[in-house]
């Protein structure tokens, strides 16, 4: 129920904070207020506005560039049918489907999303999505410290740097410490992990596969035993969800919680968002999973019905026992991902994953044969990998960009010791022509004298 403030309510609030009126409360101080008029075009007829936006759109030259960017945001093919289905009026809302119980259609979509994520991760259950992959990891950490009562989280430095940043932000407010495990040849240093776990003080251990460098990580048996012995909850992080169609699910190595990002499933990159995070877990954590769960049952006439089964929100249970606010999800992005998975099917998804494997290997072979460049790591990878270019990566990437090639990510932004390394990505949309163009341009750039 929405109950607006009465005039008396407003008067009491203003009196409490010492403001004479709402206008005075909202007045921008003169020393920071904008004095000049905003430089905006005057009101225009609709056809002129459309023309203006078309002119602005033509300034975007990105379509002319060959891209090898990845690092948590991936360029994949999305069947056109997704837009036709996801943009149906009954699915569109300016707000999260807050009252999903009024729509059997939306409840079914959420149920199918949960089912797909559970199948892909090998977990018993999944929730109705969260904001993005980074917040999914933070929510998984909250689940773990709630389950164990411990206030320390151990996370591999091979987990996406932005994910670790969001995790630290969440944990700082919860008085939870975040410790990081070092790297060894592009994967987690599992000996260091085992030593850190000897103190038996961590609520969770977070590992990513494929990790931020694209390398596939499966914790070896001694590491898995050390995690179990310490009492920490193993958390798997998945930033490239399409990899789940080609690799063994996180459940195969004992993960109890999986935190991931589903952008690869038909969600446009859109300059960084909105995306669709997911959390899946074993059944023992069902009451700690954030948001809500949709279940399938029969109504009193024996017909299939979908219902909100669990929603541990603060308005339904005691505030101190509530999980995250259910509005912090991206339900429409999760719907897009659900439609993508339904359209692709098991075989289509496997084909797409296989193409990613093939294209990335074609790219890696081409780059590895260029004088001055070499693959940095020896671990198996999915669709991205690290290339040591032997000089500042930022300079190399700038030179490639002058040739209309976005060659990858400068890893020095996140790892100072990798300032001469580039993270390159190939997907099913990468063509042999793209690979040849990058290889030729990179060879030309590396042949030139290094800039000082």
Short mmCIF file of C-alpha atoms in Angstrom, two decimals:
data_model
loop_
_atom_site.label_atom_id
_atom_site.label_comp_id
_atom_site.label_asym_id
_atom_site.label_seq_id
_atom_site.Cartn_x
_atom_site.Cartn_y
_atom_site.Cartn_z
CA UNK A 1 0.00 0.00 0.00
CA UNK A 2 1.26 3.48 -0.82
CA UNK A 3 0.39 6.16 1.77
CA UNK A 4 1.46 9.67 0.74
CA UNK A 5 2.73 12.16 3.26
CA UNK A 6 0.15 14.58 4.62
CA UNK A 7 0.86 18.29 4.93
CA UNK A 8 1.25 17.74 8.68
CA UNK A 9 3.81 14.95 8.02
CA UNK A 10 5.84 17.29 5.82
CA UNK A 11 5.66 20.11 8.37
CA UNK A 12 6.91 17.80 11.13
CA UNK A 13 9.82 16.54 8.98
CA UNK A 14 10.84 20.07 8.00
CA UNK A 15 10.64 21.16 11.64
CA UNK A 16 12.83 18.24 12.71
CA UNK A 17 15.59 19.02 10.19
CA UNK A 18 15.29 22.79 10.60
CA UNK A 19 14.13 23.74 7.11
CA UNK A 20 11.49 26.40 6.55
CA UNK A 21 10.01 24.85 3.40
CA UNK A 22 10.55 22.15 0.77
CA UNK A 23 11.84 24.81 -1.63
CA UNK A 24 14.48 25.84 0.89
CA UNK A 25 15.38 22.21 1.55
CA UNK A 26 15.92 21.50 -2.16
CA UNK A 27 17.56 24.82 -3.08
CA UNK A 28 20.97 24.39 -4.70
CA UNK A 29 23.58 26.57 -2.91
CA UNK A 30 24.60 29.60 -4.95
CA UNK A 31 28.29 28.67 -4.93
CA UNK A 32 27.62 25.39 -6.78
CA UNK A 33 24.47 26.28 -8.72
CA UNK A 34 24.73 26.41 -12.51
CA UNK A 35 24.64 30.06 -13.62
CA UNK A 36 24.64 29.66 -17.42
CA UNK A 37 21.82 28.14 -19.44
CA UNK A 38 22.24 24.49 -20.37
CA UNK A 39 23.54 23.95 -23.91
CA UNK A 40 20.63 21.88 -25.20
CA UNK A 41 18.75 22.09 -28.43
CA UNK A 42 15.29 23.68 -28.31
CA UNK A 43 12.16 21.57 -28.55
CA UNK A 44 11.83 20.05 -32.01
CA UNK A 45 9.13 18.25 -34.00
CA UNK A 46 9.36 14.46 -33.72
CA UNK A 47 10.64 13.92 -37.27
CA UNK A 48 13.47 16.40 -36.67
CA UNK A 49 14.39 14.68 -33.40
CA UNK A 50 14.55 11.35 -35.23
CA UNK A 51 16.81 12.90 -37.87
CA UNK A 52 19.05 14.39 -35.17
CA UNK A 53 19.47 11.02 -33.44
CA UNK A 54 20.26 9.35 -36.75
CA UNK A 55 23.02 11.93 -37.27
CA UNK A 56 24.37 11.26 -33.79
CA UNK A 57 24.26 7.49 -34.37
CA UNK A 58 26.36 7.86 -37.51
CA UNK A 59 29.16 9.27 -35.33
CA UNK A 60 29.54 5.84 -33.73
CA UNK A 61 32.21 4.15 -35.83
CA UNK A 62 32.35 1.04 -33.68
CA UNK A 63 30.72 -1.09 -36.34
CA UNK A 64 33.80 -0.59 -38.53
CA UNK A 65 36.15 -2.04 -35.90
CA UNK A 66 37.19 -5.66 -35.43
CA UNK A 67 36.84 -6.48 -31.73
CA UNK A 68 38.76 -8.96 -29.59
CA UNK A 69 37.45 -7.60 -26.31
CA UNK A 70 36.09 -9.86 -23.59
CA UNK A 71 37.00 -9.93 -19.92
CA UNK A 72 33.47 -10.46 -18.61
CA UNK A 73 31.48 -8.86 -21.46
CA UNK A 74 31.17 -11.03 -24.55
CA UNK A 75 30.03 -10.51 -28.13
CA UNK A 76 27.80 -13.42 -29.10
CA UNK A 77 25.15 -14.00 -31.72
CA UNK A 78 21.57 -13.43 -30.51
CA UNK A 79 18.77 -14.92 -32.65
CA UNK A 80 16.37 -12.15 -33.85
CA UNK A 81 13.45 -14.08 -32.40
CA UNK A 82 14.62 -13.04 -28.93
CA UNK A 83 13.68 -9.40 -29.53
CA UNK A 84 10.32 -10.35 -31.04
CA UNK A 85 9.42 -12.43 -27.98
CA UNK A 86 11.05 -10.50 -25.14
CA UNK A 87 9.62 -7.17 -26.29
CA UNK A 88 6.01 -8.36 -26.16
CA UNK A 89 3.98 -5.87 -24.18
CA UNK A 90 3.07 -8.27 -21.42
CA UNK A 91 6.75 -8.74 -20.57
CA UNK A 92 7.73 -5.08 -20.63
CA UNK A 93 7.64 -2.96 -17.54
CA UNK A 94 9.59 0.02 -16.35
CA UNK A 95 9.99 -1.78 -13.06
CA UNK A 96 10.97 -5.25 -11.93
CA UNK A 97 8.02 -7.67 -12.15
CA UNK A 98 7.32 -6.85 -8.54
CA UNK A 99 4.03 -8.65 -8.36
CA UNK A 100 4.97 -11.68 -10.40
CA UNK A 101 2.24 -13.69 -8.71
CA UNK A 102 -0.33 -11.89 -10.85
CA UNK A 103 1.19 -13.30 -14.06
CA UNK A 104 1.40 -17.03 -14.67
CA UNK A 105 3.39 -16.27 -17.84
CA UNK A 106 6.14 -14.41 -16.01
CA UNK A 107 6.23 -16.96 -13.22
CA UNK A 108 6.68 -19.72 -15.81
CA UNK A 109 9.51 -17.74 -17.44
CA UNK A 110 11.28 -17.35 -14.09
CA UNK A 111 10.75 -21.04 -13.33
CA UNK A 112 12.31 -22.00 -16.65
CA UNK A 113 15.23 -19.60 -16.06
CA UNK A 114 15.85 -21.28 -12.69
CA UNK A 115 15.66 -24.69 -14.33
CA UNK A 116 18.15 -23.81 -17.07
CA UNK A 117 20.65 -22.35 -14.59
CA UNK A 118 20.34 -25.40 -12.33
CA UNK A 119 20.94 -27.73 -15.28
CA UNK A 120 23.96 -25.77 -16.50
CA UNK A 121 25.60 -25.45 -13.08
CA UNK A 122 24.65 -28.87 -11.73
CA UNK A 123 23.13 -27.24 -8.65
CA UNK A 124 19.87 -28.21 -6.93
CA UNK A 125 18.27 -24.79 -7.32
CA UNK A 126 18.67 -21.28 -8.67
CA UNK A 127 17.01 -17.96 -7.82
CA UNK A 128 15.13 -15.50 -10.02
CA UNK A 129 18.32 -13.61 -10.97
CA UNK A 130 20.26 -10.80 -9.34
CA UNK A 131 21.72 -7.56 -10.65
CA UNK A 132 24.88 -8.90 -12.33
CA UNK A 133 27.72 -11.38 -11.89
CA UNK A 134 29.70 -9.16 -9.53
CA UNK A 135 26.83 -8.67 -7.12
CA UNK A 136 26.05 -12.37 -7.42
CA UNK A 137 29.49 -13.09 -5.96
CA UNK A 138 28.88 -10.61 -3.13
CA UNK A 139 25.52 -12.22 -2.40
CA UNK A 140 27.16 -15.66 -2.38
CA UNK A 141 29.66 -14.40 0.19
CA UNK A 142 26.81 -13.12 2.34
CA UNK A 143 25.17 -16.55 2.12
CA UNK A 144 28.41 -18.17 3.24
CA UNK A 145 29.11 -15.96 6.20
CA UNK A 146 25.46 -16.30 7.25
CA UNK A 147 25.78 -20.09 7.13
CA UNK A 148 29.12 -20.32 8.94
CA UNK A 149 29.11 -17.29 11.20
CA UNK A 150 32.66 -16.54 10.04
CA UNK A 151 33.68 -13.06 8.94
CA UNK A 152 36.43 -13.74 6.42
CA UNK A 153 36.21 -14.58 2.71
CA UNK A 154 39.03 -16.03 0.62
CA UNK A 155 38.99 -15.15 -3.07
CA UNK A 156 41.41 -16.02 -5.87
CA UNK A 157 43.19 -13.16 -7.67
CA UNK A 158 42.12 -14.92 -10.86
CA UNK A 159 38.52 -13.89 -10.14
CA UNK A 160 37.44 -10.91 -12.27
CA UNK A 161 38.98 -7.73 -10.71
CA UNK A 162 35.68 -5.87 -10.90
CA UNK A 163 33.89 -8.73 -9.18
CA UNK A 164 36.47 -8.61 -6.39
CA UNK A 165 35.98 -4.85 -6.13
CA UNK A 166 32.22 -5.21 -5.68
CA UNK A 167 32.80 -8.03 -3.18
CA UNK A 168 35.07 -5.80 -1.09
CA UNK A 169 32.50 -2.96 -1.19
CA UNK A 170 29.74 -5.24 0.09
CA UNK A 171 31.95 -6.87 2.72
CA UNK A 172 33.29 -3.58 4.06
CA UNK A 173 29.83 -2.61 5.20
CA UNK A 174 29.26 -6.00 6.77
CA UNK A 175 32.55 -6.10 8.69
CA UNK A 176 33.70 -9.06 6.62
CA UNK A 177 37.39 -9.26 5.64
CA UNK A 178 38.39 -10.29 2.11
CA UNK A 179 41.74 -12.02 1.61
CA UNK A 180 43.13 -12.90 -1.80
CA UNK A 181 44.96 -16.02 -2.99
CA UNK A 182 48.00 -15.38 -5.25
CA UNK A 183 48.43 -16.75 -8.77
CA UNK A 184 50.72 -19.35 -10.26
CA UNK A 185 51.04 -19.37 -14.08
CA UNK A 186 47.65 -17.82 -14.66
CA UNK A 187 45.62 -19.94 -12.27
CA UNK A 188 45.04 -20.00 -8.52
CA UNK A 189 48.06 -20.99 -6.41
CA UNK A 190 46.49 -24.03 -4.77
CA UNK A 191 49.42 -24.60 -2.39
CA UNK A 192 48.91 -21.06 -1.06
CA UNK A 193 45.19 -21.77 -0.84
CA UNK A 194 45.76 -24.87 1.29
CA UNK A 195 48.09 -22.96 3.63
CA UNK A 196 45.58 -20.13 4.07
CA UNK A 197 42.84 -22.59 4.95
CA UNK A 198 44.80 -24.17 7.81
CA UNK A 199 43.51 -21.47 10.18
CA UNK A 200 39.92 -22.69 9.55
CA UNK A 201 38.59 -19.11 9.74
CA UNK A 202 37.13 -18.54 6.27
CA UNK A 203 33.42 -18.64 5.49
CA UNK A 204 33.95 -19.22 1.75
CA UNK A 205 36.54 -19.78 -0.93
CA UNK A 206 35.70 -18.16 -4.28
CA UNK A 207 37.27 -19.56 -7.47
CA UNK A 208 36.47 -18.62 -11.08
CA UNK A 209 36.53 -20.86 -14.14
CA UNK A 210 37.27 -19.94 -16.84
CA UNK A 211 39.11 -17.37 -14.79
CA UNK A 212 39.74 -13.74 -15.71
CA UNK A 213 42.63 -14.83 -17.95
CA UNK A 214 40.39 -17.29 -19.77
CA UNK A 215 42.10 -20.28 -18.17
CA UNK A 216 40.00 -23.25 -17.12
CA UNK A 217 40.44 -24.06 -13.44
CA UNK A 218 39.43 -27.28 -11.73
CA UNK A 219 40.64 -27.38 -8.12
CA UNK A 220 42.86 -30.46 -7.63
CA UNK A 221 41.81 -33.08 -5.09
CA UNK A 222 44.15 -31.83 -2.29
CA UNK A 223 42.70 -28.32 -2.63
CA UNK A 224 39.16 -29.63 -2.51
CA UNK A 225 39.98 -31.65 0.59
CA UNK A 226 41.58 -28.60 2.23
CA UNK A 227 38.42 -26.54 1.57
CA UNK A 228 36.18 -29.24 3.00
CA UNK A 229 38.44 -29.81 6.02
CA UNK A 230 38.49 -26.08 6.82
CA UNK A 231 34.71 -25.78 6.88
CA UNK A 232 34.70 -23.08 4.19
CA UNK A 233 31.94 -23.10 1.56
CA UNK A 234 33.31 -23.52 -1.99
CA UNK A 235 31.90 -20.83 -4.30
CA UNK A 236 32.30 -21.07 -8.08
CA UNK A 237 32.30 -17.88 -10.15
CA UNK A 238 31.29 -17.98 -13.83
CA UNK A 239 31.74 -14.79 -15.86
CA UNK A 240 31.39 -16.48 -19.28
CA UNK A 241 28.19 -18.52 -18.96
CA UNK A 242 28.53 -20.09 -22.42
CA UNK A 243 31.50 -22.07 -21.09
CA UNK A 244 29.00 -24.13 -19.08
CA UNK A 245 27.95 -25.75 -22.36
CA UNK A 246 31.45 -27.11 -22.93
CA UNK A 247 32.98 -27.65 -19.49
CA UNK A 248 32.05 -29.85 -16.54
CA UNK A 249 29.62 -28.02 -14.22
CA UNK A 250 30.94 -26.48 -10.98
CA UNK A 251 29.10 -29.17 -9.03
CA UNK A 252 31.64 -31.68 -10.39
CA UNK A 253 34.39 -30.29 -8.15
CA UNK A 254 32.21 -29.74 -5.11
CA UNK A 255 31.01 -26.13 -5.41
CA UNK A 256 28.07 -25.50 -3.10
CA UNK A 257 27.22 -22.05 -4.46
CA UNK A 258 27.64 -20.79 -8.05
CA UNK A 259 27.64 -17.05 -8.75
CA UNK A 260 27.61 -16.02 -12.39
CA UNK A 261 26.75 -13.66 -15.21
CA UNK A 262 24.37 -14.63 -18.03
CA UNK A 263 25.10 -11.75 -20.45
CA UNK A 264 26.44 -14.26 -22.99
CA UNK A 265 22.94 -15.71 -23.36
CA UNK A 266 21.53 -13.17 -25.82
CA UNK A 267 21.88 -10.05 -23.66
CA UNK A 268 23.44 -7.15 -25.58
CA UNK A 269 26.72 -5.71 -24.30
CA UNK A 270 25.10 -2.25 -24.17
CA UNK A 271 28.16 -0.36 -22.92
CA UNK A 272 28.37 -2.46 -19.74
CA UNK A 273 24.82 -3.25 -18.79
CA UNK A 274 22.20 -4.01 -17.72
CA UNK A 275 23.19 -7.64 -17.34
CA UNK A 276 21.72 -10.66 -15.56
CA UNK A 277 23.45 -12.25 -12.59
CA UNK A 278 22.52 -15.67 -11.27
CA UNK A 279 23.02 -17.65 -8.09
CA UNK A 280 22.59 -21.39 -7.82
CA UNK A 281 23.25 -23.59 -4.84
CA UNK A 282 22.84 -26.95 -3.24
CA UNK A 283 19.58 -27.50 -1.39
CA UNK A 284 21.16 -27.00 2.05
CA UNK A 285 21.47 -23.27 1.29
CA UNK A 286 17.95 -22.80 -0.06
CA UNK A 287 16.81 -20.54 2.78
CA UNK A 288 19.83 -18.26 2.42
CA UNK A 289 19.65 -17.68 -1.31
CA UNK A 290 18.71 -14.02 -2.03
CA UNK A 291 15.60 -12.92 -3.82
CA UNK A 292 12.84 -15.33 -4.61
CA UNK A 293 12.23 -18.81 -5.95
CA UNK A 294 9.37 -19.84 -8.21
CA UNK A 295 7.97 -23.35 -7.83
CA UNK A 296 5.68 -25.52 -9.95
CA UNK A 297 2.57 -27.16 -8.51
CA UNK A 298 -1.07 -28.03 -9.30
CA UNK A 299 -4.08 -25.90 -8.52
CA UNK A 300 -7.28 -27.27 -6.99
CA UNK A 301 -8.49 -28.25 -10.47
CA UNK A 302 -5.34 -30.27 -11.16
CA UNK A 303 -3.87 -27.74 -13.57
CA UNK A 304 -0.20 -26.78 -13.62
CA UNK A 305 0.41 -23.58 -11.65
CA UNK A 306 3.53 -21.56 -10.92
CA UNK A 307 3.88 -19.89 -7.54
CA UNK A 308 6.35 -17.81 -5.59
CA UNK A 309 7.69 -20.46 -3.26
CA UNK A 310 10.31 -18.62 -1.24
CA UNK A 311 10.95 -14.90 -1.04
CA UNK A 312 13.01 -13.95 1.97
CA UNK A 313 12.37 -10.25 1.59
CA UNK A 314 12.34 -7.78 4.47
CA UNK A 315 8.62 -7.06 4.03
CA UNK A 316 7.78 -10.76 4.42
CA UNK A 317 10.06 -11.81 7.26
CA UNK A 318 11.98 -10.11 10.04
CA UNK A 319 14.21 -7.43 8.54
CA UNK A 320 17.38 -8.77 10.17
CA UNK A 321 16.78 -12.18 8.62
CA UNK A 322 15.91 -10.93 5.12
CA UNK A 323 18.14 -11.46 2.11
CA UNK A 324 18.74 -8.81 -0.51
CA UNK A 325 15.99 -6.64 -1.83
CA UNK A 326 14.37 -8.54 -4.71
CA UNK A 327 14.20 -5.38 -6.83
CA UNK A 328 17.96 -5.49 -7.38
CA UNK A 329 17.64 -7.99 -10.22
CA UNK A 330 17.35 -7.67 -13.96
CA UNK A 331 14.28 -9.75 -14.61
CA UNK A 332 13.90 -8.70 -18.23
CA UNK A 333 17.53 -9.58 -18.97
CA UNK A 334 16.94 -12.94 -17.31
CA UNK A 335 13.89 -13.36 -19.57
CA UNK A 336 16.05 -12.62 -22.63
CA UNK A 337 18.58 -15.21 -21.46
CA UNK A 338 15.78 -17.72 -20.90
CA UNK A 339 14.46 -17.22 -24.43
CA UNK A 340 18.00 -17.55 -25.81
CA UNK A 341 18.49 -20.86 -23.99
CA UNK A 342 15.10 -22.15 -25.16
CA UNK A 343 15.82 -21.22 -28.78
CA UNK A 344 19.34 -22.65 -28.79
CA UNK A 345 18.50 -25.89 -27.02
CA UNK A 346 21.15 -28.28 -25.78
CA UNK A 347 22.67 -29.01 -29.17
CA UNK A 348 22.68 -25.37 -30.28
CA UNK A 349 24.37 -24.31 -27.08
CA UNK A 350 27.03 -26.98 -27.46
CA UNK A 351 27.61 -25.93 -31.07
CA UNK A 352 28.07 -22.30 -30.03
CA UNK A 353 30.51 -23.30 -27.29
CA UNK A 354 32.43 -25.51 -29.71
CA UNK A 355 32.70 -22.60 -32.16
CA UNK A 356 34.12 -20.44 -29.38
CA UNK A 357 36.73 -23.08 -28.65
CA UNK A 358 37.64 -23.39 -32.32
CA UNK A 359 37.82 -19.64 -33.02
CA UNK A 360 39.93 -18.92 -29.94
CA UNK A 361 42.40 -21.63 -30.87
CA UNK A 362 42.63 -20.29 -34.40
CA UNK A 363 43.37 -16.85 -32.92
CA UNK A 364 45.89 -18.21 -30.42
CA UNK A 365 47.78 -20.10 -33.13
CA UNK A 366 47.96 -17.02 -35.33
CA UNK A 367 49.18 -14.75 -32.53
CA UNK A 368 51.70 -17.25 -31.16
CA UNK A 369 53.45 -17.33 -34.56
CA UNK A 370 54.08 -13.57 -34.56
CA UNK A 371 57.67 -12.60 -33.68
CA UNK A 372 57.64 -10.74 -30.36
CA UNK A 373 54.37 -12.21 -29.14
CA UNK A 374 53.82 -15.34 -27.08
CA UNK A 375 51.04 -16.99 -25.11
CA UNK A 376 51.62 -16.19 -21.46
CA UNK A 377 50.07 -19.25 -19.81
CA UNK A 378 50.08 -22.98 -20.41
CA UNK A 379 46.66 -23.80 -18.90
CA UNK A 380 43.76 -24.81 -21.17
CA UNK A 381 41.44 -21.92 -22.03
CA UNK A 382 37.91 -21.43 -23.30
CA UNK A 383 37.49 -18.39 -25.56
CA UNK A 384 40.11 -15.93 -24.27
CA UNK A 385 43.76 -16.05 -23.35
CA UNK A 386 46.71 -13.85 -22.40
CA UNK A 387 49.31 -12.70 -24.92
CA UNK A 388 52.67 -11.26 -23.82
CA UNK A 389 53.55 -8.61 -26.42
CA UNK A 390 56.94 -7.74 -24.91
CA UNK A 391 56.27 -4.01 -24.60
CA UNK A 392 53.63 -1.84 -22.88
CA UNK A 393 50.28 -3.33 -23.81
CA UNK A 394 48.63 0.10 -23.80
CA UNK A 395 50.93 1.26 -26.62
CA UNK A 396 50.32 -1.86 -28.67
CA UNK A 397 46.55 -1.61 -28.26
CA UNK A 398 46.60 2.07 -29.21
CA UNK A 399 48.53 1.24 -32.38
CA UNK A 400 46.04 -1.51 -33.23
CA UNK A 401 43.14 0.86 -32.63
CA UNK A 402 44.63 3.25 -35.19
CA UNK A 403 44.18 0.32 -37.60
CA UNK A 404 40.54 -0.09 -36.48
CA UNK A 405 41.22 -3.14 -34.37
CA UNK A 406 40.24 -3.42 -30.70
CA UNK A 407 42.95 -5.92 -29.84
CA UNK A 408 41.95 -6.81 -26.31
CA UNK A 409 42.29 -5.66 -22.71
CA UNK A 410 45.44 -4.15 -21.24
CA UNK A 411 45.98 -6.36 -18.18
CA UNK A 412 48.28 -3.75 -16.61
CA UNK A 413 45.07 -1.92 -15.61
CA UNK A 414 44.40 -4.67 -13.10
CA UNK A 415 47.74 -6.45 -12.59
CA UNK A 416 50.80 -4.13 -12.68
CA UNK A 417 53.11 -7.10 -13.23
CA UNK A 418 51.21 -7.90 -16.46
CA UNK A 419 51.58 -4.46 -18.05
CA UNK A 420 52.99 -6.06 -21.22
CA UNK A 421 50.13 -8.52 -21.54
CA UNK A 422 46.86 -8.37 -23.48
CA UNK A 423 43.71 -10.42 -22.83
CA UNK A 424 42.37 -11.42 -26.27
CA UNK A 425 38.96 -12.97 -26.93
CA UNK A 426 37.41 -14.80 -29.86
CA UNK A 427 33.80 -15.93 -30.07
CA UNK A 428 31.63 -17.58 -32.71
CA UNK A 429 31.36 -14.12 -34.34
CA UNK A 430 35.12 -13.90 -34.90
CA UNK A 431 35.90 -14.74 -38.51
CA UNK A 432 39.04 -16.06 -40.13
CA UNK A 433 39.32 -12.66 -41.79
CA UNK A 434 39.25 -10.97 -38.38
CA UNK A 435 42.03 -13.23 -37.13
CA UNK A 436 44.14 -12.58 -40.23
CA UNK A 437 43.64 -8.81 -39.90
CA UNK A 438 44.67 -8.82 -36.24
CA UNK A 439 47.69 -11.01 -36.90
CA UNK A 440 48.89 -8.79 -39.75
CA UNK A 441 48.38 -5.59 -37.76
CA UNK A 442 50.01 -6.98 -34.62
CA UNK A 443 53.03 -8.19 -36.57
CA UNK A 444 53.38 -4.74 -38.14
CA UNK A 445 53.08 -3.02 -34.74
CA UNK A 446 55.57 -5.30 -33.01
CA UNK A 447 58.03 -4.95 -35.88
CA UNK A 448 58.13 -1.17 -35.37
CA UNK A 449 60.51 0.25 -32.74
CA UNK A 450 58.93 0.48 -29.30
CA UNK A 451 57.85 3.98 -28.27
CA UNK A 452 59.46 5.57 -25.24
#
